[in-house]
mmCIF file of C-alpha atoms and ligand atoms in Angstrom:
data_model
loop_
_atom_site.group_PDB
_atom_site.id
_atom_site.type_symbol
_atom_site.label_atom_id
_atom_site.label_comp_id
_atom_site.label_asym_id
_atom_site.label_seq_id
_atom_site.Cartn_x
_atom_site.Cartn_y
_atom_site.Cartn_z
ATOM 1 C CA UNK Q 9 0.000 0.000 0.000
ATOM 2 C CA UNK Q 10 1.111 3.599 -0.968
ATOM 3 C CA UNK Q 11 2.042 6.021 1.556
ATOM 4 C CA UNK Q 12 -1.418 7.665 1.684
ATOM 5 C CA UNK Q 13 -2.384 8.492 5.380
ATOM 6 C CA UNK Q 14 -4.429 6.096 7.163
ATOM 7 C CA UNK Q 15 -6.301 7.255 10.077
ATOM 8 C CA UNK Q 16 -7.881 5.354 12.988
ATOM 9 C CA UNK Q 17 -10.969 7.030 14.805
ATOM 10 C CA UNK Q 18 -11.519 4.481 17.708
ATOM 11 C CA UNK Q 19 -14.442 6.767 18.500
ATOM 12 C CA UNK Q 20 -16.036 5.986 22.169
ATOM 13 C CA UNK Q 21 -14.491 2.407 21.762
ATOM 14 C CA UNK Q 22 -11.210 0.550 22.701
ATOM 15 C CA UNK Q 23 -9.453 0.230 26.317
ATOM 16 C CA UNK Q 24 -5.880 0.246 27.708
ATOM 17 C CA UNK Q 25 -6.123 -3.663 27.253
ATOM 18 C CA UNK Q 26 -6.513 -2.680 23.489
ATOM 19 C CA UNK Q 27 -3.785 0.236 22.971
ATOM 20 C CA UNK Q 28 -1.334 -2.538 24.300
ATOM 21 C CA UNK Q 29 -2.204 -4.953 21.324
ATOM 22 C CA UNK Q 30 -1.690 -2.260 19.461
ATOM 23 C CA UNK Q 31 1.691 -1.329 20.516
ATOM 24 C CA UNK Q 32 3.458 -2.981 17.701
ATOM 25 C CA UNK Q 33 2.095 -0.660 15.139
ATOM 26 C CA UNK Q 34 1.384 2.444 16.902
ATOM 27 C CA UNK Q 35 4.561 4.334 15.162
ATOM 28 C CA UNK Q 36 4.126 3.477 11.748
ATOM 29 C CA UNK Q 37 4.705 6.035 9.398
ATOM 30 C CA UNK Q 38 1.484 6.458 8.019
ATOM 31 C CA UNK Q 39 -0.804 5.888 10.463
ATOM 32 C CA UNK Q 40 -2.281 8.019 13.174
ATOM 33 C CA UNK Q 41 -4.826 7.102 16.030
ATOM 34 C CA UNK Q 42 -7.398 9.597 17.121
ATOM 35 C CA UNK Q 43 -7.821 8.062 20.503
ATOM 36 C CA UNK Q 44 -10.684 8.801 23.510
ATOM 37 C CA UNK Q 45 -9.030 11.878 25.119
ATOM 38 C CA UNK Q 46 -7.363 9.282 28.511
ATOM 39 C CA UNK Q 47 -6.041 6.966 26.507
ATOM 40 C CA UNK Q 48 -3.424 10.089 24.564
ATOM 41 C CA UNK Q 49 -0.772 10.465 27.028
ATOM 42 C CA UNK Q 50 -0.835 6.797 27.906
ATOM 43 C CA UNK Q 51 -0.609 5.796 24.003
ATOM 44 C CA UNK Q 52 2.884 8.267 24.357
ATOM 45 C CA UNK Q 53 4.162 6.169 26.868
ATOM 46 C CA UNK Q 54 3.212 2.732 25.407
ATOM 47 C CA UNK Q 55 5.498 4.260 22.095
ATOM 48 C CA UNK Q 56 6.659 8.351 22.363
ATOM 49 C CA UNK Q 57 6.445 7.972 18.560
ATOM 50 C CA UNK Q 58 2.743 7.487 17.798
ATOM 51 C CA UNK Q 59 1.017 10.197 15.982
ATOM 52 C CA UNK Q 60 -2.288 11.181 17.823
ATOM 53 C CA UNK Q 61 -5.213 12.765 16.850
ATOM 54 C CA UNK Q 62 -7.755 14.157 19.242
ATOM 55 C CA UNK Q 63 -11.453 13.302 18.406
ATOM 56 C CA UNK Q 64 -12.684 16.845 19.664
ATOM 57 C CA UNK Q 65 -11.595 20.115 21.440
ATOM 58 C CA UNK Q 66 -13.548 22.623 23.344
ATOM 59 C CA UNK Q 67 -14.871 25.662 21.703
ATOM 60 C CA UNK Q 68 -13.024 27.827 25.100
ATOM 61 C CA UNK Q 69 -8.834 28.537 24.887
ATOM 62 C CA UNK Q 70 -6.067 27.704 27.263
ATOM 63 C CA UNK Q 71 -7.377 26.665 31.054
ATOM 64 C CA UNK Q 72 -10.608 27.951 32.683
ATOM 65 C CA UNK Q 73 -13.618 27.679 34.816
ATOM 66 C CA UNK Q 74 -15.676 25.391 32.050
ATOM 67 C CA UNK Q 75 -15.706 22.171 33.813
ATOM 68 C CA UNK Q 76 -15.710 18.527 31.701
ATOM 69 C CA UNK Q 77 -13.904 20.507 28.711
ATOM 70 C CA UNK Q 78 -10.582 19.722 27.342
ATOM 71 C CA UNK Q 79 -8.861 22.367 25.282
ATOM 72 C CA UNK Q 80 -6.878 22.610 22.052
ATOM 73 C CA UNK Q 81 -3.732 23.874 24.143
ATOM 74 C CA UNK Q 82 -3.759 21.064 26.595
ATOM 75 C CA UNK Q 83 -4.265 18.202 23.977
ATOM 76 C CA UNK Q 84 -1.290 19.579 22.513
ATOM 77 C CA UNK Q 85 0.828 19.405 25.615
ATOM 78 C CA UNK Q 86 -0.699 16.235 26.739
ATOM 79 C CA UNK Q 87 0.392 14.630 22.949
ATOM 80 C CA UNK Q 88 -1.811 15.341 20.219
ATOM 81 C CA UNK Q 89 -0.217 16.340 17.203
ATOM 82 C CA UNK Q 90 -3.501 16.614 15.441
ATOM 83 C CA UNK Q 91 -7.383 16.716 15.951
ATOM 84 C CA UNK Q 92 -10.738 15.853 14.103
ATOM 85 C CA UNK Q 93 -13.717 18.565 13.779
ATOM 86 C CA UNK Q 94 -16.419 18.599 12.363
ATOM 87 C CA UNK Q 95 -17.527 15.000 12.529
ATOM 88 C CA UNK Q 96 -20.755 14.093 11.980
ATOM 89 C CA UNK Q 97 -21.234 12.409 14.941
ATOM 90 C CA UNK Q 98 -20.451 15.554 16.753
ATOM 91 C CA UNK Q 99 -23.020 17.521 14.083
ATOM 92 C CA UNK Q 100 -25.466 15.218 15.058
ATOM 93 C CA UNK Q 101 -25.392 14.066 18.541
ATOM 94 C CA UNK Q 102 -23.746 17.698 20.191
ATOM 95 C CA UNK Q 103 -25.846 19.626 17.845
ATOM 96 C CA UNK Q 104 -22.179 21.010 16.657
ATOM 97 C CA UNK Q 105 -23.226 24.140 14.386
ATOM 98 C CA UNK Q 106 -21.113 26.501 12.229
ATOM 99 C CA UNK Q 107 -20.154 28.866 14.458
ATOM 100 C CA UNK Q 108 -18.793 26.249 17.425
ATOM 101 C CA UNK Q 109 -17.162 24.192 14.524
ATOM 102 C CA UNK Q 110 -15.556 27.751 13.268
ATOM 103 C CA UNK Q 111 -14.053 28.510 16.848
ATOM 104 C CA UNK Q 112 -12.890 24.855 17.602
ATOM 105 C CA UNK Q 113 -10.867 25.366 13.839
ATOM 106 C CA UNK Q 114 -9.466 28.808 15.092
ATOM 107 C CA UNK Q 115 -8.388 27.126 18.702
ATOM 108 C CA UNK Q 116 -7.004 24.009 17.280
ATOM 109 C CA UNK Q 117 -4.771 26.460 14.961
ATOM 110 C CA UNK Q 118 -3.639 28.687 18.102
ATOM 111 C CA UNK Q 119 -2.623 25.442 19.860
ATOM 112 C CA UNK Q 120 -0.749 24.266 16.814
ATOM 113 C CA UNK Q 121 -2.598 20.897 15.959
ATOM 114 C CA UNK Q 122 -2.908 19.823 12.400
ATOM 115 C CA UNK Q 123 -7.024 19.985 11.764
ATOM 116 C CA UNK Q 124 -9.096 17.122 9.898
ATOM 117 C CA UNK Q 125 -12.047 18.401 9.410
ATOM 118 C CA UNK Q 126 -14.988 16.478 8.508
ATOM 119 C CA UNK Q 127 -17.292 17.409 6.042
ATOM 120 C CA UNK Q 128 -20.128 15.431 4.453
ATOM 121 C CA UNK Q 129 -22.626 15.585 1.341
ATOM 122 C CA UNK Q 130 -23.710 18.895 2.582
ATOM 123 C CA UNK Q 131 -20.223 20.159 2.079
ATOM 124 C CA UNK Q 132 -20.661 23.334 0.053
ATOM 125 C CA UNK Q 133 -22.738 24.929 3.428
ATOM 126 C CA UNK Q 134 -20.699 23.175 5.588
ATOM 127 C CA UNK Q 135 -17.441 24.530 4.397
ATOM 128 C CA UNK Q 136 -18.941 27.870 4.286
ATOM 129 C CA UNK Q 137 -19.992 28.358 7.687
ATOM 130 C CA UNK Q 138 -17.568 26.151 9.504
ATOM 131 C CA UNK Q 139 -14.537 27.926 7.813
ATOM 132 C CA UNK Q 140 -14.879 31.396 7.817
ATOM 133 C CA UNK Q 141 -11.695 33.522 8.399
ATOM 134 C CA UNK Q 142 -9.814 30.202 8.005
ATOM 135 C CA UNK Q 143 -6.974 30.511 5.664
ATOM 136 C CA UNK Q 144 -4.437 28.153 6.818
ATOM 137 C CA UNK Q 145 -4.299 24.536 5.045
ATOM 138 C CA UNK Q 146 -6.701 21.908 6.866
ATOM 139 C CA UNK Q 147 -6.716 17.987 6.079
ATOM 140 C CA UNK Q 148 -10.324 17.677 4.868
ATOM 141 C CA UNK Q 149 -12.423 14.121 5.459
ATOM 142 C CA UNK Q 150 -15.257 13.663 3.229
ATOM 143 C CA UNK Q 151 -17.526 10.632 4.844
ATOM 144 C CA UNK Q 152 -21.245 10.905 3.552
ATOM 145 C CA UNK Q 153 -23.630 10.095 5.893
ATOM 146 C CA UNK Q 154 -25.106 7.534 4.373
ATOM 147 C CA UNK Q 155 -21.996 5.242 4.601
ATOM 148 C CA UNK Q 156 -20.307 5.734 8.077
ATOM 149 C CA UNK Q 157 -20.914 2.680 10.314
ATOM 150 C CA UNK Q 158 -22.924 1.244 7.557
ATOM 151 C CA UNK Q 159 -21.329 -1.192 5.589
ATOM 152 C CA UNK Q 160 -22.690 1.018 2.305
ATOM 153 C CA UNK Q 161 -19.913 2.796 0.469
ATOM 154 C CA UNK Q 162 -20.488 5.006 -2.699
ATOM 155 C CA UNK Q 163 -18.491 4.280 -5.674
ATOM 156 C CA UNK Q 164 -15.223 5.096 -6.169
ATOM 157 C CA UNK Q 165 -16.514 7.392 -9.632
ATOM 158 C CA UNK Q 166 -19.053 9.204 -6.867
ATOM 159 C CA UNK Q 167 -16.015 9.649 -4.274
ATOM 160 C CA UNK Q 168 -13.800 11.017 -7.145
ATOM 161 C CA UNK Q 169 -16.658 13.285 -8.264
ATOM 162 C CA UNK Q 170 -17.074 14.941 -4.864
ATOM 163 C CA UNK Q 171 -13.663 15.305 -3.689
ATOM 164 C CA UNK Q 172 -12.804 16.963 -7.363
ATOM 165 C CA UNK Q 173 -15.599 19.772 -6.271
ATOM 166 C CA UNK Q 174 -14.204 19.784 -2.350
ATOM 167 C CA UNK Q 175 -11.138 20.291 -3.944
ATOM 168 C CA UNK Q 176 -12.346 23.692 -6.257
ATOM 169 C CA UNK Q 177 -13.973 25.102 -2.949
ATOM 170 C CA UNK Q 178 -10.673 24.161 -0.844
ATOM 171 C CA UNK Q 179 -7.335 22.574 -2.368
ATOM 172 C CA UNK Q 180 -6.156 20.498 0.011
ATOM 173 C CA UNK Q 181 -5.620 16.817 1.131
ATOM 174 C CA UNK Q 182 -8.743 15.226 1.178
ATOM 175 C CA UNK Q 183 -9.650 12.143 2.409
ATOM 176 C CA UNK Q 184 -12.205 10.064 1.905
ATOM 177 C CA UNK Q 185 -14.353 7.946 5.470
ATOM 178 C CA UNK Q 186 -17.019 5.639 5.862
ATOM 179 C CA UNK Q 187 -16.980 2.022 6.218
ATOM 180 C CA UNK Q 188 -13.452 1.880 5.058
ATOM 181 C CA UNK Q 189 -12.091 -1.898 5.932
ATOM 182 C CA UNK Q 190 -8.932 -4.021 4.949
ATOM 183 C CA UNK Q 191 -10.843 -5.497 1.626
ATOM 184 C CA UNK Q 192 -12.122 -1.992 0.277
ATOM 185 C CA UNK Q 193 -9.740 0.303 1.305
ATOM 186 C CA UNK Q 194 -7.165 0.010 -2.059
ATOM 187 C CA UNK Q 195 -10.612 1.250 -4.067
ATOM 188 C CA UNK Q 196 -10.184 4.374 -2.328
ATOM 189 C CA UNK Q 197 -6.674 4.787 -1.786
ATOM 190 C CA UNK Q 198 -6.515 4.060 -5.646
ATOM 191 C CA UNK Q 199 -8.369 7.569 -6.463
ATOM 192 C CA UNK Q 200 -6.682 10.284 -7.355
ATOM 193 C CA UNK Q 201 -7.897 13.130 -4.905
ATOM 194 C CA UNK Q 202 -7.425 10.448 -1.835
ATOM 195 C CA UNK Q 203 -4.550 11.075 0.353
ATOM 196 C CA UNK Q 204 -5.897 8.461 3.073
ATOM 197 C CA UNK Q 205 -8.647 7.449 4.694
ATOM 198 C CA UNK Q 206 -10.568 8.073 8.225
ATOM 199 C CA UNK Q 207 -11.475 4.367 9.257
ATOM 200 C CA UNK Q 208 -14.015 3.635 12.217
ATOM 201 C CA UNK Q 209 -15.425 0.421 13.221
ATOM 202 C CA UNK Q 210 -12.828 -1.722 11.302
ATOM 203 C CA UNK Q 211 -9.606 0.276 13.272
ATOM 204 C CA UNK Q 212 -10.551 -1.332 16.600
ATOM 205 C CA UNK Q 213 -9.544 -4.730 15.187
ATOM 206 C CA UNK Q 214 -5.693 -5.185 14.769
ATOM 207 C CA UNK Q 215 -5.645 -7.706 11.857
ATOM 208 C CA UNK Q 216 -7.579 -5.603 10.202
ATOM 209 C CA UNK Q 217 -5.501 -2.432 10.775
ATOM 210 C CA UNK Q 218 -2.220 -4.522 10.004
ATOM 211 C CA UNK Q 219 -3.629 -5.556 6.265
ATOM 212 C CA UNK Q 220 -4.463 -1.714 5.422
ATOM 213 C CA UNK Q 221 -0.728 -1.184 6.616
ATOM 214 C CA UNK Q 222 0.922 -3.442 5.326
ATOM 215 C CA UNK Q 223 -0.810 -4.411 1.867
HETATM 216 P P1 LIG T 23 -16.789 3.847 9.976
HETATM 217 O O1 LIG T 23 -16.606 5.288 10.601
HETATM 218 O O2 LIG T 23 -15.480 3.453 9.342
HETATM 219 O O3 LIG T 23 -17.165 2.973 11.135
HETATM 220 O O4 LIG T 23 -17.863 3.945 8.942
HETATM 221 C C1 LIG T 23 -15.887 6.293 9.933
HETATM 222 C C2 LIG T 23 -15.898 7.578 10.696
HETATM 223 O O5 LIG T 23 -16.951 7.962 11.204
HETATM 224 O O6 LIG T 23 -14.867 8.245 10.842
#
């Protein structure tokens, strides 16, 4: 398999008992874990070369009265090198709007993480609100709806299609999520916009995590 990035989202899944299966391939090159915010600074210790990803960051700066958030500065100094917005999860379940997505972007760039931000089929409005004043490079996930957690992916013409007009509005790596898995996963590194993938369910299994490495 290419070089193309190749991103876990463990989501609210996976333990310590799991991270230490995982030790083995925690620092390969292309492959970064956006962990459940506990399990960072204990992933650094299991291997200080892992690349993490946070799965979220408050919408408030630096430290303060706001109690259960965690912000963008301390994610950085507890490990994270980068962090997902934007999901739809978050759209969905934290009614995450433009204007919280927009200030999450903004604090993520203060603290010096690199941003994937998730957009889905609704991506013209969603890059429009969520990204206003932005003008620094962001790693952009496309994952329609329709196929995260599903087991339904679009074809790779439709995924090429998309990312092509993602790519007019904002030229950047893009990559493509949603029930990405060891035995689909060259289909969508193969196209041309890809630079990697955002994989859920299937990156809480380590055979399965190995193949898409290693392939
Ligand atoms: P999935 O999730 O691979 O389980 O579809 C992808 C995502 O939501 O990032």
């Amino acid at each position: 398999m290419s070089k193309k990035l190749i991103i876990g989202n463990w989501k609210m899944n996976g333990s310590i008992s799991l991270l230490h299966d995982f030790s083995e391939i925690l620092d390969k090159e292309n492959f970064i874990i956006a962990l459940p915010y506990p399990l960072i600074p204990f992933a650094k210790s299991i291997n200080p070369n892992v690349k993490i990803a946070a799965q979220d960051c408050s919408i408030f700066r630096g430290k303060g009265a706001y109690t259960g958030e965690i912000s963008a500065d301390m994610l950085k100094e507890f490990g994270a090198e980068y962090v997902i917005v934007g999901h739809s999860e978050r759209r969905e379940f934290f009614n995450e709007s433009g204007s919280i997505i927009n200030k999450k972007v903004k604090n993520a760039l203060l603290a010096e993480l690199k941003i994937i931000y998730c957009v889905s089929e609704n991506f013209e409005n969603q890059i429009k609100n969520d990204l206003e004043g932005v003008d620094t490079n962001i790693i952009m996930a496309y994952e329609p709806i329709s196929a995260i957690g599903t087991g339904i992916t679009p074809s790779t013409d439709d995924v090429f299609a998309v990312t092509t007009r993602i790519k007019n509005l904002w030229d950047t790596k893009i990559l493509y999520g949603g029930s990405v898995n060891s035995s689909n996963i060259s289909d969508f590194l193969g196209i041309e916009n890809v630079n990697g993938v955002l994989v859920g369910g299937a990156s809480l299994k380590l055979d399965e995590v190995k193949s898409m490495l290693w392939d």
